Amino acid sequence: MIFETNANQIERLDQSQLVDLLRRLIQAELNKNSIPLRCGTAPAQITIADGGDDARVSWSGGPNETDWLPSRFTIFQSKKGATSPAGLKAETQTKSSQGTDAPLLNEALEKAISQSGAYVVVTSTPVVGTNLDRRIKAIREGVSDTGNDPTLLSSIQIYDCNRLAAWTNTHPSVALWLNALLRDVHLSGFQTFEDWGRAPEISEIEYQQNDDTRFVAKGREIQTWKNEDASISQEKSFDEIREVISTFLTARGNAVRIIGPSGFGKTRLVHQLIASQVALPQDVLSENQIIYCLYADVKDRLPNIAREIADTGSRALLVVDDCPDQVHTKLSDTVHRDGSHCHLITIGVETKAQGMRRNLIVELNAASNELIDHIAEATNKQVSEKNASLIRDLSQGFPRMAVLASRALEGGDEELSSVETLISRIVWGEHEIDQSAFESLQVLSLFTIVGMENHVAKELEEVANYCGKTARQMYKELQRFAERGVLFRQGDYGEVQPLPLAMRLSNQWLESNPAGTLEDLFRSLSEEMKLKMVGRLRWMSWSEKVLRFGRALLSEALPDEAALDSEFGSKLLDRFVHLAPDATMEHLGRLLSGKSIDELVAFDTGRRYAIWALEKLVFRRETFDAAARLLLKLGAAENEDWSNNASGQFTGLYQLYLSGTEATPEEKLVVLDDGLADANERVRKLSIDALNRMLETGHFSRTGGSEHIGAREALQDWQPTTYGEILNYYRAALSRLEQIALDTNDPNHRTALNTIGSHLRSLFSNVNLLDEIQAMIVRLREAYPGWHQAALGLNNWLYFDRNDADEAYQQRLREYYDELLPTDPLEQIHYYSSGWATDIHDPDVSYDREGDNDHHYTENKIYALVVEAPNEAQYFLPLLDRFLEEPTNSGWIAVVRIARHVNEPLNLLRHLLESMTPDSEIAVVSNLVRNVISGAAQADRNKGLECLELALGCQSLSTSSIEFLASAGLDDALMQRAIEFVQNDTVEPHQVSVIAFNDVLQTVDQGLIELMVSTLLDKQANGAWAAIGFLAHVLYRIAPKERRLLQSLKASVINPSLFDKPRYSNMDWYHWCDLVEKLFEGGHVDDLFSLELVDFIISVTSVQEYNVQLSFDDYAQKILQQLIATSPGLVWEKYHEARTALKGRALYRFLRLFEARVGEPSAPGVLNDIPAKIYVPWMLEEKEERMPFILDWLQLFAEEKKDRQWNAKFVSFVDAHVDRPERLDTLRSRLTTGMWCGSFASKLVFRLVNS
């Protein structure tokens, strides 16, 4: 991590800084583990007189300990300078009793012992190796000398500079604070809360707030939250929005996006949210957790750093200012990683993330005149009443504009005659007006951010050329405005801000130039600068000149479809929507509406921005009809696969809430009815999908941003205001779907029928619709006698939803369920087979979240119905026909039971085979055949074998032969046939998995199993991996015994063909590793096999595809470690043999195979367990060259990561063989925390002084 701390930094802290660090660490640790902050105390005093502790924690509930708090009750004592055993022993006793015959235990330790707590000594000096043990022993002796029992303490720890550095690095916000405090590490743009607060725009003016309700919470999560609090989506005051954000981050999600125009006060809002401390046990907006950055300062480094912060598990609040929307989306995924306690607040102008899960959007509206007045007065207390009015007019609700205007009046408050006069004061102050420079500023105001220096200076050059100036001249003219705060510089770029000022300046330029000047400027620009210009003009959409510009340039800039079907053309169109929406829709219609669906499929490059343009146009009631019709055609010609593609946007228009349009249901249905009547089936299908969206009753969401067009107020989605409007909306969808469903000549009739069925459960909750729904169901059941979805939907309502209705309504629907149930036994079997085994429930039982729910209801009902039925196969043939025609999820349960029940299951099978046609789905028929064979064999093996022979004789089903054998129950004869099927390629090798269960060892001769494995091994890579999968299942939870599959097993795991598979699943090498470990556990790895296994593993480095080794490495290292444990000399010899022989790419990959895990350079390498008696003599032969090799893989730290104690083996090696500091230089690349800073000499000096 870029602001990672090290032990040397801890050593440099003075005592007060050490206590401050300890306080922050304790708070961060409590926060990370959701323990109230009040449970930890760390006084600001450097030492506490004779009490014994400088900090303590005490909590109940939650974990018994954390990574760094060893007990629920822990005492911390901070020590100045170096510690010694004698000094620490004395500290356990009161000062007055030290050195006496009857020493007394200090008060803090008394308390710790009484609570069975922990005692932790904190020191900024290093304590390593045996010195640690000697000091802990001294503390124990000190406690014992007072007559107390030190074993009553749960733990005695010493946190030295190494461990404090390691602890600090588990909390990125604390690590950032420490690095900022010491000022010796470049933090690459990241700041603490304190540093952020030093920015002039924050520190110079006190944050102003009143009762303005200018903050609105939005997004998908708000729609769910509204079910608990209907007011949550209303405009909020500052205090209210702070509570909303804090509550959200505590319980609902980890990411917040703050949006609003530049200058609306977003950054000040976020800073004040954190600065306004509240007395909460767990405040997620705590300043101690803040890591702030401006996106432009961190850019490409941010995603990896955010992931590192999230993966620490520590609580941190990452604030990213001026953050692009797509970056917010990526960071949101990062902070929601498993185990993350990192929260995110990003600040930006807009967002499309409103549909994201676990994200909160907070939008700022314009400030009220009252708040603008407060800001102006706070900036300049001498502002007169008249000038305050001018400031309000100019600010247009922008707080930053109010600050800028007020500062322009400093030094004198003479009455200003107009807003234009105030603008002049802002721009020039007391300086003399320079008309040429002023024109440069006005022209620059017409663009969003413009490149001014270095490789992007060509953008300023374009503007300068138009103005008849050189780029250098214009740059010099503009520089003075940066000093005035009018030109905002961001790296090599500049932008005129705040926005209201830029718009005033732009308008001044427009009004002072003849008609057509804006058009001439546009024509002179490059594509990128054209986009920047039109993007800025969005905020002047109220200007008649801008409107005329938009209308005039559309056709010229986008003359044909080819121009539109480009990245530039489509981006330009999307921006023109803000200037002239009516003209843009008309022009877009001319370009695309006449195209056929097939022609629109080829509309590709420009599609994305064209869809975004249509999102906005379809929101406006005035352009809805044309935009929706074009969206429908583009959706029918879909060529994108994300949710907000054309088809997704079109169907979203028809959801009840958050539809993304002002259009009324009547206006929407006009478009939809035309789509349903269209001759193109793709258009009709999408229209039916829209009917499906009309019936949704919850979980509404849409992407944000399309409601903002130009500088106008945000558009509002149409939504129902009465219950009657809701019911009419559902009626409109149902009537159209029913009409389609009842027309069996319509190719979409089944889709419509299933759509109705899928929504019946939620529709049953509408009491006032029930009569109409029941009447519709009658009509549909008459047309489709075997249609069970009505009963399934009601069954689910009774199980999950009935408790939300009154008893009378519950009883009515319970009785109705009995009416819907089929009366014919075969129909009943089909009904209970129509869903998954757990889809249908007892209609008299409700779901119990905490109880033991019956998951066998369906199975038991099928069994009971079959038992009561006749034993003749003929009786069940109509049901088999139904299963052939319409496969169901639980049909197999019924067919197996029927085959067990009938006298002649062979007749069932004959019927299935005779019913096959060239159009039959082989998979469906094969499954039913397997079920018949299985049921017949369960009742009578001979009958099962008869069915098997008949099935195997059907050539069209030969690819399922192995499955048929498995269904009959494997024996030696059937196993032999299975082997033959593999040998002659009747089946694919992987299909043998259906017979790979450990009971096969009891039913099949071992020789045949070994023959199956050897047969598979002859089938190259597919067979090699089929053998691994087969053995993994056969030997699941079983250890291979002597002479039982051992040779087959060994041959399988060292088969070179294992490296030839094109793509590996996550479980492939896991199964391989598990099988090899079984051989080790059983003691079946002899010298010969060890040699073969090492050679096999090393050979992966020569495989052409590196991905093979990447998937294999972790498992290979586990087995290499097992080999080292049993044959260390062999592995050592083979390692050096291969290292000498391999060259180039193969050598690099070989070394990678034996290295520590990726991302953990301080972890030991594979060779770490080689005994010292092997590698030390080898090293001493050529110590200078060979010691770095040993230090590359030797284990540095003890197993516990949090301890960061030096490993005893490593310390012994250093003490015995390191004779000068430079020998340890090779460790630099391995050490990230817990390191010596400087040289080995500092460790030696410390050891000598404290020994």
mmCIF file with all atom_site columns, N, CA and C in Angstrom, residues 797-837:
data_model
loop_
_atom_site.group_PDB
_atom_site.id
_atom_site.type_symbol
_atom_site.label_atom_id
_atom_site.label_alt_id
_atom_site.label_comp_id
_atom_site.label_asym_id
_atom_site.label_entity_id
_atom_site.label_seq_id
_atom_site.pdbx_PDB_ins_code
_atom_site.Cartn_x
_atom_site.Cartn_y
_atom_site.Cartn_z
_atom_site.occupancy
_atom_site.B_iso_or_equiv
_atom_site.pdbx_formal_charge
_atom_site.auth_seq_id
_atom_site.auth_comp_id
_atom_site.auth_asym_id
_atom_site.auth_atom_id
_atom_site.pdbx_PDB_model_num
ATOM 1   N N  . TRP A 1 797 ? -48.820 -18.043 -2.988  1.00 0.00 ? 797 TRP A N  1
ATOM 2   C CA . TRP A 1 797 ? -49.411 -16.949 -2.212  1.00 0.00 ? 797 TRP A CA 1
ATOM 3   C C  . TRP A 1 797 ? -49.844 -17.459 -0.839  1.00 0.00 ? 797 TRP A C  1
ATOM 4   N N  . LEU A 1 798 ? -50.479 -18.621 -0.798  1.00 0.00 ? 798 LEU A N  1
ATOM 5   C CA . LEU A 1 798 ? -50.920 -19.182 0.484   1.00 0.00 ? 798 LEU A CA 1
ATOM 6   C C  . LEU A 1 798 ? -49.730 -19.469 1.401   1.00 0.00 ? 798 LEU A C  1
ATOM 7   N N  . TYR A 1 799 ? -48.627 -19.892 0.816   1.00 0.00 ? 799 TYR A N  1
ATOM 8   C CA . TYR A 1 799 ? -47.462 -20.273 1.622   1.00 0.00 ? 799 TYR A CA 1
ATOM 9   C C  . TYR A 1 799 ? -46.683 -19.048 2.103   1.00 0.00 ? 799 TYR A C  1
ATOM 10  N N  . PHE A 1 800 ? -46.485 -18.075 1.213   1.00 0.00 ? 800 PHE A N  1
ATOM 11  C CA . PHE A 1 800 ? -45.609 -16.948 1.550   1.00 0.00 ? 800 PHE A CA 1
ATOM 12  C C  . PHE A 1 800 ? -46.345 -15.670 1.950   1.00 0.00 ? 800 PHE A C  1
ATOM 13  N N  . ASP A 1 801 ? -47.540 -15.423 1.393   1.00 0.00 ? 801 ASP A N  1
ATOM 14  C CA . ASP A 1 801 ? -48.146 -14.093 1.520   1.00 0.00 ? 801 ASP A CA 1
ATOM 15  C C  . ASP A 1 801 ? -49.454 -14.051 2.299   1.00 0.00 ? 801 ASP A C  1
ATOM 16  N N  . ARG A 1 802 ? -50.021 -15.173 2.647   1.00 0.00 ? 802 ARG A N  1
ATOM 17  C CA . ARG A 1 802 ? -51.379 -15.162 3.196   1.00 0.00 ? 802 ARG A CA 1
ATOM 18  C C  . ARG A 1 802 ? -51.492 -14.350 4.479   1.00 0.00 ? 802 ARG A C  1
ATOM 19  N N  . ASN A 1 803 ? -50.433 -14.319 5.279   1.00 0.00 ? 803 ASN A N  1
ATOM 20  C CA . ASN A 1 803 ? -50.511 -13.638 6.572   1.00 0.00 ? 803 ASN A CA 1
ATOM 21  C C  . ASN A 1 803 ? -50.619 -12.126 6.450   1.00 0.00 ? 803 ASN A C  1
ATOM 22  N N  . ASP A 1 804 ? -50.425 -11.581 5.226   1.00 0.00 ? 804 ASP A N  1
ATOM 23  C CA . ASP A 1 804 ? -50.600 -10.137 5.028   1.00 0.00 ? 804 ASP A CA 1
ATOM 24  C C  . ASP A 1 804 ? -52.045 -9.773  4.744   1.00 0.00 ? 804 ASP A C  1
ATOM 25  N N  . ALA A 1 805 ? -52.936 -10.775 4.585   1.00 0.00 ? 805 ALA A N  1
ATOM 26  C CA . ALA A 1 805 ? -54.346 -10.524 4.272   1.00 0.00 ? 805 ALA A CA 1
ATOM 27  C C  . ALA A 1 805 ? -55.222 -10.862 5.480   1.00 0.00 ? 805 ALA A C  1
ATOM 28  N N  . ASP A 1 806 ? -56.463 -10.339 5.460   1.00 0.00 ? 806 ASP A N  1
ATOM 29  C CA . ASP A 1 806 ? -57.365 -10.655 6.582   1.00 0.00 ? 806 ASP A CA 1
ATOM 30  C C  . ASP A 1 806 ? -57.850 -12.101 6.439   1.00 0.00 ? 806 ASP A C  1
ATOM 31  N N  . GLU A 1 807 ? -58.432 -12.625 7.521   1.00 0.00 ? 807 GLU A N  1
ATOM 32  C CA . GLU A 1 807 ? -58.797 -14.047 7.570   1.00 0.00 ? 807 GLU A CA 1
ATOM 33  C C  . GLU A 1 807 ? -59.847 -14.411 6.533   1.00 0.00 ? 807 GLU A C  1
ATOM 34  N N  . ALA A 1 808 ? -60.791 -13.500 6.281   1.00 0.00 ? 808 ALA A N  1
ATOM 35  C CA . ALA A 1 808 ? -61.850 -13.800 5.308   1.00 0.00 ? 808 ALA A CA 1
ATOM 36  C C  . ALA A 1 808 ? -61.258 -13.967 3.910   1.00 0.00 ? 808 ALA A C  1
ATOM 37  N N  . TYR A 1 809 ? -60.332 -13.111 3.566   1.00 0.00 ? 809 TYR A N  1
ATOM 38  C CA . TYR A 1 809 ? -59.706 -13.200 2.243   1.00 0.00 ? 809 TYR A CA 1
ATOM 39  C C  . TYR A 1 809 ? -58.834 -14.446 2.152   1.00 0.00 ? 809 TYR A C  1
ATOM 40  N N  . GLN A 1 810 ? -58.137 -14.752 3.233   1.00 0.00 ? 810 GLN A N  1
ATOM 41  C CA . GLN A 1 810 ? -57.343 -15.988 3.265   1.00 0.00 ? 810 GLN A CA 1
ATOM 42  C C  . GLN A 1 810 ? -58.219 -17.200 3.007   1.00 0.00 ? 810 GLN A C  1
ATOM 43  N N  . GLN A 1 811 ? -59.360 -17.254 3.679   1.00 0.00 ? 811 GLN A N  1
ATOM 44  C CA . GLN A 1 811 ? -60.254 -18.395 3.547   1.00 0.00 ? 811 GLN A CA 1
ATOM 45  C C  . GLN A 1 811 ? -60.817 -18.493 2.142   1.00 0.00 ? 811 GLN A C  1
ATOM 46  N N  . ARG A 1 812 ? -61.134 -17.334 1.561   1.00 0.00 ? 812 ARG A N  1
ATOM 47  C CA . ARG A 1 812 ? -61.670 -17.333 0.197   1.00 0.00 ? 812 ARG A CA 1
ATOM 48  C C  . ARG A 1 812 ? -60.657 -17.919 -0.781  1.00 0.00 ? 812 ARG A C  1
ATOM 49  N N  . LEU A 1 813 ? -59.398 -17.513 -0.659  1.00 0.00 ? 813 LEU A N  1
ATOM 50  C CA . LEU A 1 813 ? -58.374 -18.007 -1.576  1.00 0.00 ? 813 LEU A CA 1
ATOM 51  C C  . LEU A 1 813 ? -58.008 -19.457 -1.288  1.00 0.00 ? 813 LEU A C  1
ATOM 52  N N  . ARG A 1 814 ? -58.101 -19.851 -0.020  1.00 0.00 ? 814 ARG A N  1
ATOM 53  C CA . ARG A 1 814 ? -57.839 -21.262 0.296   1.00 0.00 ? 814 ARG A CA 1
ATOM 54  C C  . ARG A 1 814 ? -58.866 -22.152 -0.375  1.00 0.00 ? 814 ARG A C  1
ATOM 55  N N  . GLU A 1 815 ? -60.114 -21.744 -0.367  1.00 0.00 ? 815 GLU A N  1
ATOM 56  C CA . GLU A 1 815 ? -61.172 -22.517 -1.020  1.00 0.00 ? 815 GLU A CA 1
ATOM 57  C C  . GLU A 1 815 ? -60.997 -22.484 -2.548  1.00 0.00 ? 815 GLU A C  1
ATOM 58  N N  . TYR A 1 816 ? -60.565 -21.343 -3.028  1.00 0.00 ? 816 TYR A N  1
ATOM 59  C CA . TYR A 1 816 ? -60.355 -21.212 -4.473  1.00 0.00 ? 816 TYR A CA 1
ATOM 60  C C  . TYR A 1 816 ? -59.231 -22.141 -4.937  1.00 0.00 ? 816 TYR A C  1
ATOM 61  N N  . TYR A 1 817 ? -58.217 -22.332 -4.101  1.00 0.00 ? 817 TYR A N  1
ATOM 62  C CA . TYR A 1 817 ? -57.125 -23.239 -4.455  1.00 0.00 ? 817 TYR A CA 1
ATOM 63  C C  . TYR A 1 817 ? -57.652 -24.644 -4.702  1.00 0.00 ? 817 TYR A C  1
ATOM 64  N N  . ASP A 1 818 ? -58.573 -25.102 -3.859  1.00 0.00 ? 818 ASP A N  1
ATOM 65  C CA . ASP A 1 818 ? -59.152 -26.434 -4.058  1.00 0.00 ? 818 ASP A CA 1
ATOM 66  C C  . ASP A 1 818 ? -59.898 -26.511 -5.387  1.00 0.00 ? 818 ASP A C  1
ATOM 67  N N  . GLU A 1 819 ? -60.525 -25.398 -5.795  1.00 0.00 ? 819 GLU A N  1
ATOM 68  C CA . GLU A 1 819 ? -61.217 -25.389 -7.073  1.00 0.00 ? 819 GLU A CA 1
ATOM 69  C C  . GLU A 1 819 ? -60.240 -25.495 -8.252  1.00 0.00 ? 819 GLU A C  1
ATOM 70  N N  . LEU A 1 820 ? -59.067 -24.905 -8.068  1.00 0.00 ? 820 LEU A N  1
ATOM 71  C CA . LEU A 1 820 ? -58.080 -24.909 -9.153  1.00 0.00 ? 820 LEU A CA 1
ATOM 72  C C  . LEU A 1 820 ? -57.368 -26.236 -9.303  1.00 0.00 ? 820 LEU A C  1
ATOM 73  N N  . LEU A 1 821 ? -57.307 -27.012 -8.226  1.00 0.00 ? 821 LEU A N  1
ATOM 74  C CA . LEU A 1 821 ? -56.615 -28.294 -8.303  1.00 0.00 ? 821 LEU A CA 1
ATOM 75  C C  . LEU A 1 821 ? -57.335 -29.230 -9.275  1.00 0.00 ? 821 LEU A C  1
ATOM 76  N N  . PRO A 1 822 ? -56.569 -29.926 -10.130 1.00 0.00 ? 822 PRO A N  1
ATOM 77  C CA . PRO A 1 822 ? -57.212 -30.887 -11.040 1.00 0.00 ? 822 PRO A CA 1
ATOM 78  C C  . PRO A 1 822 ? -57.832 -32.041 -10.249 1.00 0.00 ? 822 PRO A C  1
ATOM 79  N N  . THR A 1 823 ? -58.854 -32.630 -10.810 1.00 0.00 ? 823 THR A N  1
ATOM 80  C CA . THR A 1 823 ? -59.525 -33.746 -10.126 1.00 0.00 ? 823 THR A CA 1
ATOM 81  C C  . THR A 1 823 ? -59.043 -35.095 -10.643 1.00 0.00 ? 823 THR A C  1
ATOM 82  N N  . ASP A 1 824 ? -58.616 -35.142 -11.898 1.00 0.00 ? 824 ASP A N  1
ATOM 83  C CA . ASP A 1 824 ? -58.111 -36.393 -12.466 1.00 0.00 ? 824 ASP A CA 1
ATOM 84  C C  . ASP A 1 824 ? -56.768 -36.747 -11.839 1.00 0.00 ? 824 ASP A C  1
ATOM 85  N N  . PRO A 1 825 ? -56.563 -37.994 -11.386 1.00 0.00 ? 825 PRO A N  1
ATOM 86  C CA . PRO A 1 825 ? -55.303 -38.364 -10.725 1.00 0.00 ? 825 PRO A CA 1
ATOM 87  C C  . PRO A 1 825 ? -54.062 -38.121 -11.582 1.00 0.00 ? 825 PRO A C  1
ATOM 88  N N  . LEU A 1 826 ? -54.158 -38.431 -12.890 1.00 0.00 ? 826 LEU A N  1
ATOM 89  C CA . LEU A 1 826 ? -52.989 -38.191 -13.746 1.00 0.00 ? 826 LEU A CA 1
ATOM 90  C C  . LEU A 1 826 ? -52.681 -36.701 -13.858 1.00 0.00 ? 826 LEU A C  1
ATOM 91  N N  . GLU A 1 827 ? -53.747 -35.906 -13.930 1.00 0.00 ? 827 GLU A N  1
ATOM 92  C CA . GLU A 1 827 ? -53.542 -34.461 -13.977 1.00 0.00 ? 827 GLU A CA 1
ATOM 93  C C  . GLU A 1 827 ? -52.935 -33.968 -12.667 1.00 0.00 ? 827 GLU A C  1
ATOM 94  N N  . GLN A 1 828 ? -53.356 -34.565 -11.563 1.00 0.00 ? 828 GLN A N  1
ATOM 95  C CA . GLN A 1 828 ? -52.789 -34.178 -10.264 1.00 0.00 ? 828 GLN A CA 1
ATOM 96  C C  . GLN A 1 828 ? -51.300 -34.519 -10.210 1.00 0.00 ? 828 GLN A C  1
ATOM 97  N N  . ILE A 1 829 ? -50.947 -35.726 -10.717 1.00 0.00 ? 829 ILE A N  1
ATOM 98  C CA . ILE A 1 829 ? -49.521 -36.089 -10.737 1.00 0.00 ? 829 ILE A CA 1
ATOM 99  C C  . ILE A 1 829 ? -48.744 -35.078 -11.586 1.00 0.00 ? 829 ILE A C  1
ATOM 100 N N  . HIS A 1 830 ? -49.322 -34.722 -12.734 1.00 0.00 ? 830 HIS A N  1
ATOM 101 C CA . HIS A 1 830 ? -48.648 -33.756 -13.596 1.00 0.00 ? 830 HIS A CA 1
ATOM 102 C C  . HIS A 1 830 ? -48.516 -32.409 -12.900 1.00 0.00 ? 830 HIS A C  1
ATOM 103 N N  . TYR A 1 831 ? -49.545 -31.981 -12.173 1.00 0.00 ? 831 TYR A N  1
ATOM 104 C CA . TYR A 1 831 ? -49.480 -30.711 -11.450 1.00 0.00 ? 831 TYR A CA 1
ATOM 105 C C  . TYR A 1 831 ? -48.343 -30.731 -10.426 1.00 0.00 ? 831 TYR A C  1
ATOM 106 N N  . TYR A 1 832 ? -48.274 -31.770 -9.619  1.00 0.00 ? 832 TYR A N  1
ATOM 107 C CA . TYR A 1 832 ? -47.237 -31.818 -8.581  1.00 0.00 ? 832 TYR A CA 1
ATOM 108 C C  . TYR A 1 832 ? -45.832 -32.011 -9.173  1.00 0.00 ? 832 TYR A C  1
ATOM 109 N N  . SER A 1 833 ? -45.779 -32.442 -10.427 1.00 0.00 ? 833 SER A N  1
ATOM 110 C CA . SER A 1 833 ? -44.484 -32.608 -11.102 1.00 0.00 ? 833 SER A CA 1
ATOM 111 C C  . SER A 1 833 ? -44.072 -31.360 -11.873 1.00 0.00 ? 833 SER A C  1
ATOM 112 N N  . SER A 1 834 ? -44.947 -30.357 -11.927 1.00 0.00 ? 834 SER A N  1
ATOM 113 C CA . SER A 1 834 ? -44.714 -29.233 -12.834 1.00 0.00 ? 834 SER A CA 1
ATOM 114 C C  . SER A 1 834 ? -43.633 -28.267 -12.349 1.00 0.00 ? 834 SER A C  1
ATOM 115 N N  . GLY A 1 835 ? -43.393 -28.214 -11.049 1.00 0.00 ? 835 GLY A N  1
ATOM 116 C CA . GLY A 1 835 ? -42.347 -27.334 -10.542 1.00 0.00 ? 835 GLY A CA 1
ATOM 117 C C  . GLY A 1 835 ? -41.169 -28.143 -10.032 1.00 0.00 ? 835 GLY A C  1
ATOM 118 N N  . TRP A 1 836 ? -40.225 -27.440 -9.359  1.00 0.00 ? 836 TRP A N  1
ATOM 119 C CA . TRP A 1 836 ? -39.163 -28.168 -8.675  1.00 0.00 ? 836 TRP A CA 1
ATOM 120 C C  . TRP A 1 836 ? -39.732 -28.879 -7.462  1.00 0.00 ? 836 TRP A C  1
ATOM 121 N N  . ALA A 1 837 ? -38.982 -29.782 -6.919  1.00 0.00 ? 837 ALA A N  1
ATOM 122 C CA . ALA A 1 837 ? -39.492 -30.630 -5.833  1.00 0.00 ? 837 ALA A CA 1
ATOM 123 C C  . ALA A 1 837 ? -39.949 -29.819 -4.623  1.00 0.00 ? 837 ALA A C  1
#
